[in-house]
PDB file of C-alpha atoms in Angstrom:
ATOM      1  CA  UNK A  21       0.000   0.000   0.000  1.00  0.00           C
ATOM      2  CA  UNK A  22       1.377   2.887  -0.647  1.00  0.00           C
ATOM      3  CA  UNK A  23       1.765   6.022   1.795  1.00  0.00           C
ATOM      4  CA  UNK A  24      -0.478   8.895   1.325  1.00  0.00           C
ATOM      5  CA  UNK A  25       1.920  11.312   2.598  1.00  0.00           C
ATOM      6  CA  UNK A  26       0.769  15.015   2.976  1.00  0.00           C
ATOM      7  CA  UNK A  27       3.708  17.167   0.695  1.00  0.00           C
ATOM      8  CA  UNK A  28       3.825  20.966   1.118  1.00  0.00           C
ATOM      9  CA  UNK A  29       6.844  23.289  -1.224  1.00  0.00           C
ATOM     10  CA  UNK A  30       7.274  26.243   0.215  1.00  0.00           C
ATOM     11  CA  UNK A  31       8.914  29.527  -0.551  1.00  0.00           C
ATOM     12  CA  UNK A  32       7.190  29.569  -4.249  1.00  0.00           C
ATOM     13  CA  UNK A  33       7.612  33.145  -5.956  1.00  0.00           C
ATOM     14  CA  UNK A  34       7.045  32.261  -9.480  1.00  0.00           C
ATOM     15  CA  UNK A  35       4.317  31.340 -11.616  1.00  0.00           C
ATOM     16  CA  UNK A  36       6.543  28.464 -13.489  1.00  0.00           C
ATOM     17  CA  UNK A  37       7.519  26.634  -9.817  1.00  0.00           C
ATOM     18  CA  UNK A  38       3.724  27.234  -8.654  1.00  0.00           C
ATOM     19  CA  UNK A  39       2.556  25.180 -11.824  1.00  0.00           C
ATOM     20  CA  UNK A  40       4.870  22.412 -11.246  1.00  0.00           C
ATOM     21  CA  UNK A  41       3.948  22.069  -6.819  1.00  0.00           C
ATOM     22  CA  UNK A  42       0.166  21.537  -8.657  1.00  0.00           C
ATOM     23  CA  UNK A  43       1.104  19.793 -11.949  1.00  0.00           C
ATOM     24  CA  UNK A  44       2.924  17.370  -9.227  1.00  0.00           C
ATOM     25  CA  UNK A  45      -0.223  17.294  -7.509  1.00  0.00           C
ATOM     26  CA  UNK A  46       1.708  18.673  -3.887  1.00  0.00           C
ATOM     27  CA  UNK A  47      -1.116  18.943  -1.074  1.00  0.00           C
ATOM     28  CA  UNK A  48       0.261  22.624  -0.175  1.00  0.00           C
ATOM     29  CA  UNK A  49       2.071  25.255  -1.780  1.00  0.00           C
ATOM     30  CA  UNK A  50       3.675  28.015   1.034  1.00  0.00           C
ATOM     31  CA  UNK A  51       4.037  31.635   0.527  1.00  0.00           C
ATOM     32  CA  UNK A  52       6.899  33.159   2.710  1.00  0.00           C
ATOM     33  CA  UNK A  53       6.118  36.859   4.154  1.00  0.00           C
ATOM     34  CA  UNK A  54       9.575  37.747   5.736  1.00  0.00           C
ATOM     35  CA  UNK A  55      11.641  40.245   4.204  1.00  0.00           C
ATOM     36  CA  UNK A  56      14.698  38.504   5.715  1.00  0.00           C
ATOM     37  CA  UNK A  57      13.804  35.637   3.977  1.00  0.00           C
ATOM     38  CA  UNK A  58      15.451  35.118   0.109  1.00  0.00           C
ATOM     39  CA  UNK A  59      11.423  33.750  -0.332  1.00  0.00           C
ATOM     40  CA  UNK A  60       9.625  36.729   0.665  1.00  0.00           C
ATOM     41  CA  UNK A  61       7.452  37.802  -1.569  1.00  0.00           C
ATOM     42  CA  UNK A  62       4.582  40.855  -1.725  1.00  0.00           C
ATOM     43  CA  UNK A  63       1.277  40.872  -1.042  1.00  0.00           C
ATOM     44  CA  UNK A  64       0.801  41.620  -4.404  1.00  0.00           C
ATOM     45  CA  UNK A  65       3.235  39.022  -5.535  1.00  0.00           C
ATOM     46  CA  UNK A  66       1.552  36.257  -3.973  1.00  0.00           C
ATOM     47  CA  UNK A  67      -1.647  37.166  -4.780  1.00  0.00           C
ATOM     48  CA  UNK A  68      -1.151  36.712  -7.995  1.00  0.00           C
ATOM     49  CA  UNK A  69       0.282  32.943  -7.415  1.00  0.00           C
ATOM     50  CA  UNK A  70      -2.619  32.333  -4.872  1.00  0.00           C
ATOM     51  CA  UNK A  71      -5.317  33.046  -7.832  1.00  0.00           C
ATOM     52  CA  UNK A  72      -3.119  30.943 -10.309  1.00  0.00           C
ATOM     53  CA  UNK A  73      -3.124  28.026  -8.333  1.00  0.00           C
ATOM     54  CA  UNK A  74      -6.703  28.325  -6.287  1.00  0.00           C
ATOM     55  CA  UNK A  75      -8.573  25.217  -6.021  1.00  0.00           C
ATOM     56  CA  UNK A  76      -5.825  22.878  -7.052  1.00  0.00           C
ATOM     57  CA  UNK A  77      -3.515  22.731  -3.929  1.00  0.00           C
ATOM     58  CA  UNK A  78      -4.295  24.035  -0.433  1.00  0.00           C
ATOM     59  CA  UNK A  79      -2.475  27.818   0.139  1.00  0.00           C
ATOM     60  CA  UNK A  80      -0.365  27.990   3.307  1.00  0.00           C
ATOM     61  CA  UNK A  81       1.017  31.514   4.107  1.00  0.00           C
ATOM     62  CA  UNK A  82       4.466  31.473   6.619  1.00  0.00           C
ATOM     63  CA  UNK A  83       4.402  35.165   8.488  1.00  0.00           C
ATOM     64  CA  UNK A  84       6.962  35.727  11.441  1.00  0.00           C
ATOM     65  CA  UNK A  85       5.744  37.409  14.235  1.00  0.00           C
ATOM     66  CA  UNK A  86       3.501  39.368  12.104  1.00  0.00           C
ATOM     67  CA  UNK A  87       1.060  42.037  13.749  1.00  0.00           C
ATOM     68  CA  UNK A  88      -3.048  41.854  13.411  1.00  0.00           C
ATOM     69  CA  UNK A  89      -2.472  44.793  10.592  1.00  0.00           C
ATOM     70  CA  UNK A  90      -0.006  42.340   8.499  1.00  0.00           C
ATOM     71  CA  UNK A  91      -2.180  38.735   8.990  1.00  0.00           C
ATOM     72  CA  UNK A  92      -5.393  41.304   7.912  1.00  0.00           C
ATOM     73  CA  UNK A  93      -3.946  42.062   4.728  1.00  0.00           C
ATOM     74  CA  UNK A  94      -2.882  38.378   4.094  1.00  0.00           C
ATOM     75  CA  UNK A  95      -6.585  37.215   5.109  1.00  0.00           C
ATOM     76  CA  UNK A  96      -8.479  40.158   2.929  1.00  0.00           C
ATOM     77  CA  UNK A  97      -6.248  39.888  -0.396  1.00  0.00           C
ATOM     78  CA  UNK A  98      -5.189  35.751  -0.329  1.00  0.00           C
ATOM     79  CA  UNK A  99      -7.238  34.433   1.519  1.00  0.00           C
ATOM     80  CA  UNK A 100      -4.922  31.714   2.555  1.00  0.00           C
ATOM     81  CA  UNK A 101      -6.764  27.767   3.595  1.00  0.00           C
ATOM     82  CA  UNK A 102      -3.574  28.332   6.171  1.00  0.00           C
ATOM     83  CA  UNK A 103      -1.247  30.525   8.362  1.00  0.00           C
ATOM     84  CA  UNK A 104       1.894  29.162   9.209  1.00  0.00           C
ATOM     85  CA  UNK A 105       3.212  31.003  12.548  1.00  0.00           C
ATOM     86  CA  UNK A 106       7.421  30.654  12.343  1.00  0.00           C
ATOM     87  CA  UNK A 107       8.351  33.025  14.541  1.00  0.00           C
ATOM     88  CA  UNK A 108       7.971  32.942  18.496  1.00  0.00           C
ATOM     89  CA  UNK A 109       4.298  33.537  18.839  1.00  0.00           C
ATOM     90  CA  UNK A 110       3.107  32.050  22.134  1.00  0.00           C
ATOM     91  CA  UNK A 111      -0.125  29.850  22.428  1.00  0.00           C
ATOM     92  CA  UNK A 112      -2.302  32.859  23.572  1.00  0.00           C
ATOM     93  CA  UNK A 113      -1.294  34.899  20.020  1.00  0.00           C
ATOM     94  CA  UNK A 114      -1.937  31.292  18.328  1.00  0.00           C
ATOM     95  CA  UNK A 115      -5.328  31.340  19.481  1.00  0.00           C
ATOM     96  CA  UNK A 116      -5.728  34.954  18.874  1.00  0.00           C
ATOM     97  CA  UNK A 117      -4.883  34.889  15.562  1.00  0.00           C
ATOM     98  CA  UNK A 118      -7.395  31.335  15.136  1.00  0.00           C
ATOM     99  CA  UNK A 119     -10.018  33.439  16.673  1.00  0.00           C
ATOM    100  CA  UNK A 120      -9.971  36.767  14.437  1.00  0.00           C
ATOM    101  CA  UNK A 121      -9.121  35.535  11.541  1.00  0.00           C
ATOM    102  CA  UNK A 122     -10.940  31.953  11.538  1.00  0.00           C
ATOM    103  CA  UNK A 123      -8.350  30.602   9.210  1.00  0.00           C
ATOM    104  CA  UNK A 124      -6.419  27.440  10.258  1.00  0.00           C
ATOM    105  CA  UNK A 125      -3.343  27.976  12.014  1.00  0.00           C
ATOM    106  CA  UNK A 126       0.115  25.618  12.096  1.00  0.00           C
ATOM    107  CA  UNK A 127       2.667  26.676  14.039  1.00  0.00           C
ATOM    108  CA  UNK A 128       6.428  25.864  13.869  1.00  0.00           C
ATOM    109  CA  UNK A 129       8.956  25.159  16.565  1.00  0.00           C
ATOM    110  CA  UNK A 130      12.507  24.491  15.887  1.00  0.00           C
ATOM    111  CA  UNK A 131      13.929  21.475  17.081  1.00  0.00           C
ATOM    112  CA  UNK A 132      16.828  19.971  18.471  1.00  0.00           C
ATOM    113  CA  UNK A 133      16.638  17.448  20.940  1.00  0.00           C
ATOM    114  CA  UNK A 134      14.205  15.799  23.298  1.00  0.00           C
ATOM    115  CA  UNK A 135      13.606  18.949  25.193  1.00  0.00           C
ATOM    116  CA  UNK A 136      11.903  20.707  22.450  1.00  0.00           C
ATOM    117  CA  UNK A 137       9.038  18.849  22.215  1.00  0.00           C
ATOM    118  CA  UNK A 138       8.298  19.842  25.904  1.00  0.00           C
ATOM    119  CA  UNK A 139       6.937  22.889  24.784  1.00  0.00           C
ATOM    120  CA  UNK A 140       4.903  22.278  21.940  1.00  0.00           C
ATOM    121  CA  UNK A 141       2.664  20.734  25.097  1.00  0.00           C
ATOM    122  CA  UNK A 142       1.231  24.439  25.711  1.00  0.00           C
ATOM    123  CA  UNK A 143       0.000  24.744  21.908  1.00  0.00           C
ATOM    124  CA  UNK A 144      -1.807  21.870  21.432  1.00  0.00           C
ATOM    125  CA  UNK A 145      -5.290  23.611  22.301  1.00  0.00           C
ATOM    126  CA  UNK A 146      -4.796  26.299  20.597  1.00  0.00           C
ATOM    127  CA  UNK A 147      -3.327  25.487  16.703  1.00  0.00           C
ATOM    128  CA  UNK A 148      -4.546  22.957  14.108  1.00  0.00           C
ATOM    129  CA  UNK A 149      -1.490  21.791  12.837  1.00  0.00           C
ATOM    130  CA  UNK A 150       2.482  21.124  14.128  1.00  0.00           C
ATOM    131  CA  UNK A 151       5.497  21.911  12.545  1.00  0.00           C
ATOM    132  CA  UNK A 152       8.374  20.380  13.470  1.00  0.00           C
ATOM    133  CA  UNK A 153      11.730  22.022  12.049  1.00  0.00           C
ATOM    134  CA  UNK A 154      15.448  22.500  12.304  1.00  0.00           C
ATOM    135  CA  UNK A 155      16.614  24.997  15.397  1.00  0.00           C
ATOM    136  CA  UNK A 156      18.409  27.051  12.767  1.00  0.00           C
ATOM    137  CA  UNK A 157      22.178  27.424  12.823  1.00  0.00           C
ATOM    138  CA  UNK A 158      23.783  30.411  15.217  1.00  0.00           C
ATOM    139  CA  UNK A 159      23.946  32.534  12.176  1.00  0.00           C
ATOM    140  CA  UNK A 160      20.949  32.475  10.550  1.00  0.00           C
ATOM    141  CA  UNK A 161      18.394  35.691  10.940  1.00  0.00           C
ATOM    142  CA  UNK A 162      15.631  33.237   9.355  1.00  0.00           C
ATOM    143  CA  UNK A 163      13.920  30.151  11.358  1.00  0.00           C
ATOM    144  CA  UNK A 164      13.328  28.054   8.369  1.00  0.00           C
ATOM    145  CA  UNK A 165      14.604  26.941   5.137  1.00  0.00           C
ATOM    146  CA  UNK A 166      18.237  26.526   6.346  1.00  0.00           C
ATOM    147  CA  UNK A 167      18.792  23.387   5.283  1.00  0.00           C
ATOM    148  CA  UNK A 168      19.361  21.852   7.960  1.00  0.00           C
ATOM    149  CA  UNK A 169      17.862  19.100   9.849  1.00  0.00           C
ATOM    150  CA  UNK A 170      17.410  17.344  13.183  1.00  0.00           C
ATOM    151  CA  UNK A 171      17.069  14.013  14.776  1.00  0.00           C
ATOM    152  CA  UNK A 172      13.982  12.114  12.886  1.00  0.00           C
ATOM    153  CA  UNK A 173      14.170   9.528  15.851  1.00  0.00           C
ATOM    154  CA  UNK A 174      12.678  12.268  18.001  1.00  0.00           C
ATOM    155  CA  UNK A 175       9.456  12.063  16.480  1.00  0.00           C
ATOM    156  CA  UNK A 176       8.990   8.206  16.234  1.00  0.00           C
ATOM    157  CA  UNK A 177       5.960   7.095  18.274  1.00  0.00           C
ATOM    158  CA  UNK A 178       5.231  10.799  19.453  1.00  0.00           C
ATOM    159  CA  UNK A 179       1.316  11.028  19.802  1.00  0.00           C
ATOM    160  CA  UNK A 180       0.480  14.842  20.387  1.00  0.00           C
ATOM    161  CA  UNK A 181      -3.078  14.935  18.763  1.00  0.00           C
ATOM    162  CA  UNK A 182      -2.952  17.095  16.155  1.00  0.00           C
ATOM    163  CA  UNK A 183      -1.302  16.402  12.875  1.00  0.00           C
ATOM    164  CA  UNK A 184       2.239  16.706  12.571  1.00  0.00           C
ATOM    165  CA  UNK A 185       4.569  17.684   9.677  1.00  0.00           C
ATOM    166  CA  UNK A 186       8.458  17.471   9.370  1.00  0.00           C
ATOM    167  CA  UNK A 187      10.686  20.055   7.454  1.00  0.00           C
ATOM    168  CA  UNK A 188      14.298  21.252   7.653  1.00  0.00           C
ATOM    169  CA  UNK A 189      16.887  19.872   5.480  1.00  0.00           C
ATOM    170  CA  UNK A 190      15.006  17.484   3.343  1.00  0.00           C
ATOM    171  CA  UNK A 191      15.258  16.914  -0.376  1.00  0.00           C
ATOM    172  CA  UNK A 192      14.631  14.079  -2.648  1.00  0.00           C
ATOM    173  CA  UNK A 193      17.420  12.403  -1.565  1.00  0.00           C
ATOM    174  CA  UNK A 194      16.328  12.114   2.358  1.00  0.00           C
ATOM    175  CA  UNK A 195      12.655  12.018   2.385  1.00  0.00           C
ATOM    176  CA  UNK A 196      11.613   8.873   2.173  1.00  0.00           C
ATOM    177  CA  UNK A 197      13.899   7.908   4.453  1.00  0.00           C
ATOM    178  CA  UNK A 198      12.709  10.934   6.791  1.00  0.00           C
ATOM    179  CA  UNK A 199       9.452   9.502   6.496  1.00  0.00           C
ATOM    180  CA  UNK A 200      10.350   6.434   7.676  1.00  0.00           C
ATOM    181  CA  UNK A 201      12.236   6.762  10.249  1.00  0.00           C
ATOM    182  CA  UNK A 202      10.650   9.641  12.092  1.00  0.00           C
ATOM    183  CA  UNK A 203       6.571   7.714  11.197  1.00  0.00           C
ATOM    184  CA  UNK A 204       5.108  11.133  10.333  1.00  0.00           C
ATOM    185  CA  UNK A 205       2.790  11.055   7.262  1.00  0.00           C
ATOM    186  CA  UNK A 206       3.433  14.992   6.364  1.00  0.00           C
ATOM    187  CA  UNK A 207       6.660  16.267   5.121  1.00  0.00           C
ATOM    188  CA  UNK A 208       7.600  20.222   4.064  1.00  0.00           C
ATOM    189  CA  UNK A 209      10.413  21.489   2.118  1.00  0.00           C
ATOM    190  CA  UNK A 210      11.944  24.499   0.978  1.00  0.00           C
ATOM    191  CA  UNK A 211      15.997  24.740   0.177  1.00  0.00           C
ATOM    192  CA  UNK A 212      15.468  21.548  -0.495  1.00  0.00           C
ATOM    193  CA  UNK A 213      14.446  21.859  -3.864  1.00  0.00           C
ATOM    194  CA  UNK A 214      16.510  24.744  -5.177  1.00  0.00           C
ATOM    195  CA  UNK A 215      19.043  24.990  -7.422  1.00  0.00           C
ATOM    196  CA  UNK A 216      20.598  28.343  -5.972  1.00  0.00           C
ATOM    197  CA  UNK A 217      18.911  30.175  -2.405  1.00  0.00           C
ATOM    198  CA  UNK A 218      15.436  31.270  -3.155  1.00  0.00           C
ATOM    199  CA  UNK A 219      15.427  29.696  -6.765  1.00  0.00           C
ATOM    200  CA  UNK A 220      13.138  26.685  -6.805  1.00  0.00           C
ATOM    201  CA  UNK A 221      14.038  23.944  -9.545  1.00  0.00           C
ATOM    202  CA  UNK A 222      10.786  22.297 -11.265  1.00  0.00           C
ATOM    203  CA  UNK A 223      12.880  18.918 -11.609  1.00  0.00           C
ATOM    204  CA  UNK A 224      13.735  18.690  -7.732  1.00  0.00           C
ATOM    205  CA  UNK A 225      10.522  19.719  -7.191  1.00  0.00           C
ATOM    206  CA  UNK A 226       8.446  16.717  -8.912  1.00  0.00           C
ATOM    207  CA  UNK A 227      11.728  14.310  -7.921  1.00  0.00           C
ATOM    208  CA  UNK A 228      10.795  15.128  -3.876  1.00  0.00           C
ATOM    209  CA  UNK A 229       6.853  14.424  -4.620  1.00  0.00           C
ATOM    210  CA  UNK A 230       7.749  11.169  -6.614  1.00  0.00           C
ATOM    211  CA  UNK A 231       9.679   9.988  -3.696  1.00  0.00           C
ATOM    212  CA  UNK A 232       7.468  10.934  -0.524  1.00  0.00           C
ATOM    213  CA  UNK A 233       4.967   9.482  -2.253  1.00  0.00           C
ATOM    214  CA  UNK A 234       6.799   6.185  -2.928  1.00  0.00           C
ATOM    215  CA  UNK A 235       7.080   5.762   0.565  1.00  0.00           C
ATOM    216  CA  UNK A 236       5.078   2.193   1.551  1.00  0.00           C
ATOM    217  CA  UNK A 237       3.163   2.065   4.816  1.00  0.00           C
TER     218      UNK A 237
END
């Protein structure tokens, strides 16, 4: 049997790499709103994406610590089926955000050992979705799409109930085998399918869908 494994590419900023996350048939496509980020894109920008690709792949957007002003603007001109919290928003601005905007809310936390997962205990009312990333490395001004990764073993067996999803450092290469070791049936991936930082390649980008979904059960 094989694994139904939920895929999401994010950090698309082109109307080429958005066609090939949907012509790939990828569960989510991510828009990144972070300056910092070599993904950021406008409002404007990913409007334009969002509209392209509405109705054929669900439309996730990644804000960092982003005030009610920002997330309004999101929610008004995308309309996003997701926000994706990666910055250090507590539980009480988790469920804010839930509440005002009535959109779906998964929240990151970067991770890198046991200890971690201790306080993802104090979200679990609150957000609809867990993201479970790479801390990201001492120099880094951006909490995702490093490249990096963490110990998959830290997630085997872990029952938190709500969905979970792993990302940092994966690529064709690694997933399947991040999917199996670390049980999770959701994977995310950004650097991971570029050919330079913030360029997405269409070939890496169908090669990482062919292989998380040739994972077997």
């Amino acid at each position: 049997m094989v694994s139904s494994a939920m895929i999401k590419i994010c950090g698309i900023s082109t109307e080429e790499t958005a066609d090939a996350v949907t012509n790939a048939h990828a569960d989510m496509i991510g828009f990144v709103f972070f300056p910092k980020s070599p993904r950021h894109v406008s409002v404007k920008q990913a409007k334009e994406l969002a509209d392209h690709v509405r109705g054929k792949t669900k439309i996730v957007a990644l804000t960092v610590n982003m005030d009610d002003a920002g997330l309004r603007e999101i929610s008004e001109v995308i309309a996003p089926d997701v926000f994706q919290l990666h910055g250090s928003e507590s539980p009480e601005r988790c469920a804010e955000i839930r509440e005002i905007f009535g959109i779906p809310v998964m929240k990151a936390f970067g991770i890198s050992c046991a200890e971690d997962l201790e306080a993802v205990q104090a979200y679990i009312p609150f957000v609809d979705r867990l993201l479970f990333d790479a801390k990201p490395p001492k120099n880094s001004d951006i909490p995702g799409g490093n490249g990096v990764s963490f110990d998959w073993k830290l997630l085997q067996g872990l029952e938190l109930g709500k969905p979970i999803m792993l990302s940092g450092g994966l690529g064709p290469e690694n997933v399947r085998e991040a999917l199996a070791i670390s049980g999770v049936h959701a994977v995310d991936v950004s650097s991971g399918v570029e050919r330079e930082k913030g360029v997405k390649d269409i070939e890496l980008i169908k090669a990482f869908v062919r292989e998380a979904r040739s994972v077997a059960e």
